[in-house]
mmCIF file of C-alpha atoms in Angstrom:
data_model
loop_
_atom_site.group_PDB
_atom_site.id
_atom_site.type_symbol
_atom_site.label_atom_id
_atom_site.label_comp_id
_atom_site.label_asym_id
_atom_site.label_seq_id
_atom_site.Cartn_x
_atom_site.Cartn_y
_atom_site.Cartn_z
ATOM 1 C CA UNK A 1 65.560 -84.908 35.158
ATOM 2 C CA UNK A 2 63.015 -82.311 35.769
ATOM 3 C CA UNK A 3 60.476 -82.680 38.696
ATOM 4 C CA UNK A 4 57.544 -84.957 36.375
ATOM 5 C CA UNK A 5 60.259 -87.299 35.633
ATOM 6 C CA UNK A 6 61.568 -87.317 38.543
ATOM 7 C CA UNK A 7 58.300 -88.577 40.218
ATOM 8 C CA UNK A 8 57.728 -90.884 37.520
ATOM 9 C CA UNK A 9 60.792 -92.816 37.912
ATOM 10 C CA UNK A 10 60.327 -93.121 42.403
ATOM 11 C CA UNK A 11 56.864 -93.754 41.679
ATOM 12 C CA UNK A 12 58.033 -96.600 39.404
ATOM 13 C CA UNK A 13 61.013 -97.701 41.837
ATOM 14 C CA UNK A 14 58.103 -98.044 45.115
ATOM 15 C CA UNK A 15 55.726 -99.219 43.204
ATOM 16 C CA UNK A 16 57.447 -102.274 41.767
ATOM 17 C CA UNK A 17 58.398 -103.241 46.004
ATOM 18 C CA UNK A 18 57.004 -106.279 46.614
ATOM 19 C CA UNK A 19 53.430 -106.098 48.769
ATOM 20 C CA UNK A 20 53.597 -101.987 48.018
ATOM 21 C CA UNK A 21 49.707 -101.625 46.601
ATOM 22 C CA UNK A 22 49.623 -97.731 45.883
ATOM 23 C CA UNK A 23 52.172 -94.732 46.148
ATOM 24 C CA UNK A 24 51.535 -91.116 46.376
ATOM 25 C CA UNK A 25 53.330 -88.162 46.841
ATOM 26 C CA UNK A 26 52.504 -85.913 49.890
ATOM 27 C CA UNK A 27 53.098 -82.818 52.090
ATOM 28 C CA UNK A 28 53.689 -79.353 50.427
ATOM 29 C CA UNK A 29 54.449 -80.237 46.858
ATOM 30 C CA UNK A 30 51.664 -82.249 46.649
ATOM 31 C CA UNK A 31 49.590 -79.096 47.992
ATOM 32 C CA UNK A 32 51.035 -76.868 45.714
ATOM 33 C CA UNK A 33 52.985 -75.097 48.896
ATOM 34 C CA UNK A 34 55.979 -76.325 48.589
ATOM 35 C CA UNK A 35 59.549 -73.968 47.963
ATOM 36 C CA UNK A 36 62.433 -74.658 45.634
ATOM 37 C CA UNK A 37 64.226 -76.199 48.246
ATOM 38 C CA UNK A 38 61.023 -78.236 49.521
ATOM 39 C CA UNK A 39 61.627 -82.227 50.051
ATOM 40 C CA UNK A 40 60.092 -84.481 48.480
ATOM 41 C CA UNK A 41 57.607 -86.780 50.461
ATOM 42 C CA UNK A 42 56.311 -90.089 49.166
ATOM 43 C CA UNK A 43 54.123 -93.050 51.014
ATOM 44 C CA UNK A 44 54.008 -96.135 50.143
ATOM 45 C CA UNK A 45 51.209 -97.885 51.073
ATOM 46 C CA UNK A 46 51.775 -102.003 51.927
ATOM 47 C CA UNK A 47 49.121 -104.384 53.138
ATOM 48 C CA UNK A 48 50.068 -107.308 55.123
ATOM 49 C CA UNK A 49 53.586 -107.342 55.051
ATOM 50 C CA UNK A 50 56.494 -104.737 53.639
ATOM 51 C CA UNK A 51 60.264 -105.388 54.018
ATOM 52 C CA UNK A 52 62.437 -102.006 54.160
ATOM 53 C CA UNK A 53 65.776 -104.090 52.399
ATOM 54 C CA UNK A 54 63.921 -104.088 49.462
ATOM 55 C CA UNK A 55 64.149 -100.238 49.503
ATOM 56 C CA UNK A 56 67.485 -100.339 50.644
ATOM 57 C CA UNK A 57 68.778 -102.762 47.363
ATOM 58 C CA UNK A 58 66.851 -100.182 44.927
ATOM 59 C CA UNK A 59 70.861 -98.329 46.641
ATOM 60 C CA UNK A 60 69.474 -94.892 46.803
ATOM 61 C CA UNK A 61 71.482 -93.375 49.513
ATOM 62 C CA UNK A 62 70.253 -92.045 53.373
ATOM 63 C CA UNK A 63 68.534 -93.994 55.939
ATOM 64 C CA UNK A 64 66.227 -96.588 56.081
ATOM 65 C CA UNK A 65 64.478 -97.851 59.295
ATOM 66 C CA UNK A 66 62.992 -100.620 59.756
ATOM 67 C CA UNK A 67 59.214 -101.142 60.148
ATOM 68 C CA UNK A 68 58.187 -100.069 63.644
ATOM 69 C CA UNK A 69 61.147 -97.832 63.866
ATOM 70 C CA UNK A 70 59.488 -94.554 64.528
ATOM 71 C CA UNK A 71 56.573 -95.630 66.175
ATOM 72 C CA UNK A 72 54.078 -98.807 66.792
ATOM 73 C CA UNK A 73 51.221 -97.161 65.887
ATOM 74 C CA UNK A 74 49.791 -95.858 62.501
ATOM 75 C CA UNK A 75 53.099 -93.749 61.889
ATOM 76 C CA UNK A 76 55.337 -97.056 62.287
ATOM 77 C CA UNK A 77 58.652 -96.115 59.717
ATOM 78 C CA UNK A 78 59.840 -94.460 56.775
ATOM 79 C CA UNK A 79 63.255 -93.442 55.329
ATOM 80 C CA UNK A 80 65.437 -90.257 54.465
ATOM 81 C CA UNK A 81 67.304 -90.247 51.345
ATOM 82 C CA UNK A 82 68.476 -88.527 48.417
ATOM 83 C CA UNK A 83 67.810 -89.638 45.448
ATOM 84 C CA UNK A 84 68.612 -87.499 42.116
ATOM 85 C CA UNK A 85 70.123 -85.163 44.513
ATOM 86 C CA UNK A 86 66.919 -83.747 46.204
ATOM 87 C CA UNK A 87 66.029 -84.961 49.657
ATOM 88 C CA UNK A 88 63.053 -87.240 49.620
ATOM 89 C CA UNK A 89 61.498 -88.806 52.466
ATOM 90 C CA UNK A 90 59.350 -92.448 51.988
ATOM 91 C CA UNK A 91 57.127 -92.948 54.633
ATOM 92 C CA UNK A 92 55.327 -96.848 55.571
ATOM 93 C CA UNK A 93 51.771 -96.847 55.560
ATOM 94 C CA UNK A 94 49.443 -99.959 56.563
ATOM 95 C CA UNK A 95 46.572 -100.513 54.506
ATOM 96 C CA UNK A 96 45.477 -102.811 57.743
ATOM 97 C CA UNK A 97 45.867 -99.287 59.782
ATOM 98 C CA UNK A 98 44.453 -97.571 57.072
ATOM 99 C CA UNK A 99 41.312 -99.170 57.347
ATOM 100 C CA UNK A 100 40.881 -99.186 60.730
ATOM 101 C CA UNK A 101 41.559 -95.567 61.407
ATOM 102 C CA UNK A 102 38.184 -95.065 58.791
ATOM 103 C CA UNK A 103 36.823 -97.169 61.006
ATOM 104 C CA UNK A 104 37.350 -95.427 63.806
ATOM 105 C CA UNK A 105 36.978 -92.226 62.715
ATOM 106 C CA UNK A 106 33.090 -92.748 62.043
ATOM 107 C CA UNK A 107 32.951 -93.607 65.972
ATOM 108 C CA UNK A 108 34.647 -90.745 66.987
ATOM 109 C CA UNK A 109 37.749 -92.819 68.168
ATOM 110 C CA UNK A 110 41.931 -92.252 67.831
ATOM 111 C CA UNK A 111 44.725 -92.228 69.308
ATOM 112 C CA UNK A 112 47.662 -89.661 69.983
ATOM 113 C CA UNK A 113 50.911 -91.033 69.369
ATOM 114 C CA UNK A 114 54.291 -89.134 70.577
ATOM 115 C CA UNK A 115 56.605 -88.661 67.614
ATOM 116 C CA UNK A 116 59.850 -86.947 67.432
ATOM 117 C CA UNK A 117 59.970 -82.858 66.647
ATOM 118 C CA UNK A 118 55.913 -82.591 67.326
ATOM 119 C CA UNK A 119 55.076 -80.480 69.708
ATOM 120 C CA UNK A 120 51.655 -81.711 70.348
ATOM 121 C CA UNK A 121 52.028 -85.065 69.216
ATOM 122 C CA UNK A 122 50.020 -86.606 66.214
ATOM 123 C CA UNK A 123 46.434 -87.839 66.044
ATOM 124 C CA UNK A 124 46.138 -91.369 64.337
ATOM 125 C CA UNK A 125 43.600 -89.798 61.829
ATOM 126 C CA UNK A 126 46.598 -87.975 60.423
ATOM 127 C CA UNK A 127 46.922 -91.688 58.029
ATOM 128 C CA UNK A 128 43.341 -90.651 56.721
ATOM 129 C CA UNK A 129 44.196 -87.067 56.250
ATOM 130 C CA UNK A 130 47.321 -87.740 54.171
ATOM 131 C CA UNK A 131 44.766 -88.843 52.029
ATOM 132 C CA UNK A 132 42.478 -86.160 51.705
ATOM 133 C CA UNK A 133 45.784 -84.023 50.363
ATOM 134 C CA UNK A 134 47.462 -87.050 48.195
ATOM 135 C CA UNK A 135 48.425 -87.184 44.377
ATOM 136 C CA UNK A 136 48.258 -90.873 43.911
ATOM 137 C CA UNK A 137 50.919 -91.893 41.586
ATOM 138 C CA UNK A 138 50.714 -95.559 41.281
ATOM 139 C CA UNK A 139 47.503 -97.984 42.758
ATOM 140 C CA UNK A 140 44.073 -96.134 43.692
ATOM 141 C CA UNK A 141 43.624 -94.952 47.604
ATOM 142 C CA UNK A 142 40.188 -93.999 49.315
ATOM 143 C CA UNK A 143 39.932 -90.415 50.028
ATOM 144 C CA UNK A 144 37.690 -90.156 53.622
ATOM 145 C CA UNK A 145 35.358 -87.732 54.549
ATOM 146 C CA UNK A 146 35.993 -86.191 58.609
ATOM 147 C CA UNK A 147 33.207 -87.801 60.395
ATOM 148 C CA UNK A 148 30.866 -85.907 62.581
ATOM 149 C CA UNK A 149 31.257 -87.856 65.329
ATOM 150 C CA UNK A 150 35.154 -87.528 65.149
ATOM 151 C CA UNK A 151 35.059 -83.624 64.900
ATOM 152 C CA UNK A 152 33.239 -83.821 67.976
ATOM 153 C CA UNK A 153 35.379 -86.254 70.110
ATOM 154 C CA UNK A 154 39.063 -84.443 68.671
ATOM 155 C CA UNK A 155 37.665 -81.218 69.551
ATOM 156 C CA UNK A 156 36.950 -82.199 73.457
ATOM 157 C CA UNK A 157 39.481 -84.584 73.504
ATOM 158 C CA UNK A 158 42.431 -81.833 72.152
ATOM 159 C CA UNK A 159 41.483 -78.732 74.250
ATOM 160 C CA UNK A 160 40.962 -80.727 77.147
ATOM 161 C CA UNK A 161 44.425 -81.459 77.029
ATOM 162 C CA UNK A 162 44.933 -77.868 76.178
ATOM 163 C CA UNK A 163 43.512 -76.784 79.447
ATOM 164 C CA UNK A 164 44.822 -79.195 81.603
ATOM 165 C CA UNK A 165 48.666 -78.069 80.203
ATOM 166 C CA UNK A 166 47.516 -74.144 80.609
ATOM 167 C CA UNK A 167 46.715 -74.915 84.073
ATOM 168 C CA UNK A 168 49.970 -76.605 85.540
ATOM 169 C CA UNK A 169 51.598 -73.925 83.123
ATOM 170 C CA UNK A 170 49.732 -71.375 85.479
ATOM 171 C CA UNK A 171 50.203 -73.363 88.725
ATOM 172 C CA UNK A 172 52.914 -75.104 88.520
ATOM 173 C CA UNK A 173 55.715 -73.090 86.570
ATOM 174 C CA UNK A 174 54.687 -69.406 86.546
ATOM 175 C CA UNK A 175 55.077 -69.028 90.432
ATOM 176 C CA UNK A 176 58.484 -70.216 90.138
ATOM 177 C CA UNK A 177 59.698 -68.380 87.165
ATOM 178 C CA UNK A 178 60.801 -71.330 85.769
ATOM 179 C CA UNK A 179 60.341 -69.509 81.900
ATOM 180 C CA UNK A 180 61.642 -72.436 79.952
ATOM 181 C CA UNK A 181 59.130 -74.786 81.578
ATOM 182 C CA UNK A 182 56.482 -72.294 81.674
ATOM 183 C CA UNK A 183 56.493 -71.129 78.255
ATOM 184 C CA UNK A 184 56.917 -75.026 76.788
ATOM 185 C CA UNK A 185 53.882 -75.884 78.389
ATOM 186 C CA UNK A 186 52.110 -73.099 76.649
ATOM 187 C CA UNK A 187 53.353 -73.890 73.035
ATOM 188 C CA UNK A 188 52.394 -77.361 73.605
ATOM 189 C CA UNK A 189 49.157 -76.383 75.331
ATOM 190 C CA UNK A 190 48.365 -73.475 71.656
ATOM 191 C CA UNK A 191 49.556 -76.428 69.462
ATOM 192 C CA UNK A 192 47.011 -79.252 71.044
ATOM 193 C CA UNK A 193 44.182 -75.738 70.927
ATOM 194 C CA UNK A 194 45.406 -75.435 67.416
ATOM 195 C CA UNK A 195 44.169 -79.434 66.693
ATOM 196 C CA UNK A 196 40.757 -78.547 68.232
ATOM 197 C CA UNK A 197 39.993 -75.738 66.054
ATOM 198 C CA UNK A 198 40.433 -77.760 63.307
ATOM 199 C CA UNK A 199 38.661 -80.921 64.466
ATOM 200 C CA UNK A 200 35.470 -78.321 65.237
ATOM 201 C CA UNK A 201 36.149 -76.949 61.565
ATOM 202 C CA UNK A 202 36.670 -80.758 60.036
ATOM 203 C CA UNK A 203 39.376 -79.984 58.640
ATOM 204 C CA UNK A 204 42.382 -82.304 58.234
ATOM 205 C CA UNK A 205 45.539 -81.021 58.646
ATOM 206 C CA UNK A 206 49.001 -83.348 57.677
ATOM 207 C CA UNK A 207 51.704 -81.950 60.232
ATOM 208 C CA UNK A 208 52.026 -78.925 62.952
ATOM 209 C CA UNK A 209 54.215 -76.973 60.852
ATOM 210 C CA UNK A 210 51.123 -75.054 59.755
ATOM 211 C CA UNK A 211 48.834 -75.631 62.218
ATOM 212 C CA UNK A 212 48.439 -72.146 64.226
ATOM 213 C CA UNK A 213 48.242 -70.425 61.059
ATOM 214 C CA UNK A 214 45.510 -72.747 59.981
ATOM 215 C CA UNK A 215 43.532 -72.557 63.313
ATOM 216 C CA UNK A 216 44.237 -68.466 62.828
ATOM 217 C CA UNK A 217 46.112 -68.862 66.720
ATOM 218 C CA UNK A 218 49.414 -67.066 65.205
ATOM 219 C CA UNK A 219 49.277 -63.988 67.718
ATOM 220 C CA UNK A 220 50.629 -66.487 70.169
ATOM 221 C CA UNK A 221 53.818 -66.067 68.934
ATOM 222 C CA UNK A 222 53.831 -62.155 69.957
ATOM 223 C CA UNK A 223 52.380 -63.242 73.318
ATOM 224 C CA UNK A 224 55.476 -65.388 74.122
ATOM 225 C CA UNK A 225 57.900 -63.242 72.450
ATOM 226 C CA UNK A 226 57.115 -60.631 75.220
ATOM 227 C CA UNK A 227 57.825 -63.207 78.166
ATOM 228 C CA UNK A 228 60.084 -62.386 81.298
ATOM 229 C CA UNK A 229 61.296 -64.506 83.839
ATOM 230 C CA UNK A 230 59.037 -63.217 86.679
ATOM 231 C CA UNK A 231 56.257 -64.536 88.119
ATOM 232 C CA UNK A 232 53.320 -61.858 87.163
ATOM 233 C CA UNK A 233 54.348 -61.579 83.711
ATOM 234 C CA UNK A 234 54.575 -65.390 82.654
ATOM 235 C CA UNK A 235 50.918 -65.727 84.875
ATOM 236 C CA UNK A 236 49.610 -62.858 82.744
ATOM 237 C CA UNK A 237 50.640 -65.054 79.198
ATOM 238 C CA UNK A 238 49.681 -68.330 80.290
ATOM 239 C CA UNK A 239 46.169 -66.282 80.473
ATOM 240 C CA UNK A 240 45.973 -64.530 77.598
ATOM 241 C CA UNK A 241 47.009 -67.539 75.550
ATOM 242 C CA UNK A 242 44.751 -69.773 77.251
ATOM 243 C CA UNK A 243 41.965 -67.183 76.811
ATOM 244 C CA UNK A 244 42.938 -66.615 72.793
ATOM 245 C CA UNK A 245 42.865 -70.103 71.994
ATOM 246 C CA UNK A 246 39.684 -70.833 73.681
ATOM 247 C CA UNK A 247 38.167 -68.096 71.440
ATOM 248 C CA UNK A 248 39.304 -69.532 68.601
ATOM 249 C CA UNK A 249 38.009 -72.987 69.469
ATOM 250 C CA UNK A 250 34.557 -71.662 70.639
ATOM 251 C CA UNK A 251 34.140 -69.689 67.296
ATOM 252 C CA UNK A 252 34.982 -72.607 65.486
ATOM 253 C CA UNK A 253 32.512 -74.685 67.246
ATOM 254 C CA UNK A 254 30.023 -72.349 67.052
ATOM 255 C CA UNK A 255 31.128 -72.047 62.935
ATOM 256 C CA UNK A 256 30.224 -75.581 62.957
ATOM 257 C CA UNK A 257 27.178 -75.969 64.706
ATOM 258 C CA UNK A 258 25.735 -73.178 62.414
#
């Protein structure tokens, strides 16, 4: 089936899950990004209650964990399958969570949840900023605006981690020439930079796959392609990095405040 009919018929399959109230598709195909070989990524969004057998007996094959699987906060579950031979990925969403995250956003509050294969981790407003990018396909979804007060508290809040992780880079690991540790530190350290340049910009952002590109922090790559195991030289990129990124999140505060 080509790709119209193929969203057609898993829009139909979610949407006819029992307590599923909307479904969209997301990530690069619904940004117009995507590559041939892109996967396909669908939410479904459930209030109250959602049981993942349901998906399971539609007998699609791949994984499907349970509620709560990945995570206990907004990003709880989802599941990997194939279906019409092209990978697709169905990720849980709580309306409940949905809601409060809007909520929160308009104070200025959220969370930071650790989830596999993120470098940084992911803010709890990601739920709201899935939105901002979504094609809905079945149900209607809000689409919510980034809050002054949360561009604010995600900028301090992500490059004061940023800083903090810079400085036991600096401290801690450079001394020793321990390069693996070192160097970690300071791609974790560029990616959390990375979410406050954004936050200053209010602009929402879905994953990390993009995210130095977006926050224009890509000449850290160069910086810790050059590393050595010796003392001076991982010092002298913990610095430079540290002193790129907070460039880039000045200039975007300063973008902002203008």
């Amino acid at each position: 089936m080509d790709d119209e009919a193929f969203l057609d018929y898993v829009a139909g399959c979610l949407g006819q899950l029992p307590g599923v109230a909307a479904v969209t598709l997301g990530g690069s195909r619904a940004e117009g990004m995507h590559r041939p070989d892109s996967d396909w990524d669908f939410s479904i969004y459930y209030r109250g209650h959602f049981d993942p057998q349901t998906l399971r007996d539609i007998g699609w094959p791949g994984e499907v964990f349970e509620v709560g699987g990945w995570s206990k906060g907004a990003f709880n579950s989802g599941a990997w399958l194939e279906v019409d031979g092209r990978r697709t990925d169905v990720h849980y969403r709580d309306l409940d969570v949905v809601d409060r995250e809007i909520t929160a956003s308009r104070e200025g509050r959220f969370t930071i949840e650790p989830l596999l294969f993120h470098l940084a981790g992911l803010p709890s407003y990601l739920v709201l900023a899935e939105l901002s990018v979504k094609r809905v396909l079945r149900g209607s979804l809000p689409t919510p605006d980034y809050p002054p007060a949360l561009r604010q508290r995600a900028r301090e809040t992500w490059w004061g981690r940023a800083d903090i992780t810079f400085g036991y880079a600096r401290s801690y690991h450079a001394p020793q020439a321990r390069l693996t540790q070192c160097v970690g530190l300071v791609a974790q350290a560029a990616s959390q930079a990375a979410h406050a340049v954004l936050a200053a910009r209010g602009e929402w952002i879905t994953n990390e796959k993009t995210l130095l590109t977006r926050a224009g922090l890509r000449q850290v790559d160069e910086l810790i392609a050059a590393v050595r195991p010796d003392p001076g030289t991982l010092r002298d990129i913990v610095d430079k990095t540290h002193a790129a990124c907070a460039d880039a999140v000045r200039q975007a505060q300063c973008a902002n405040s203008g």
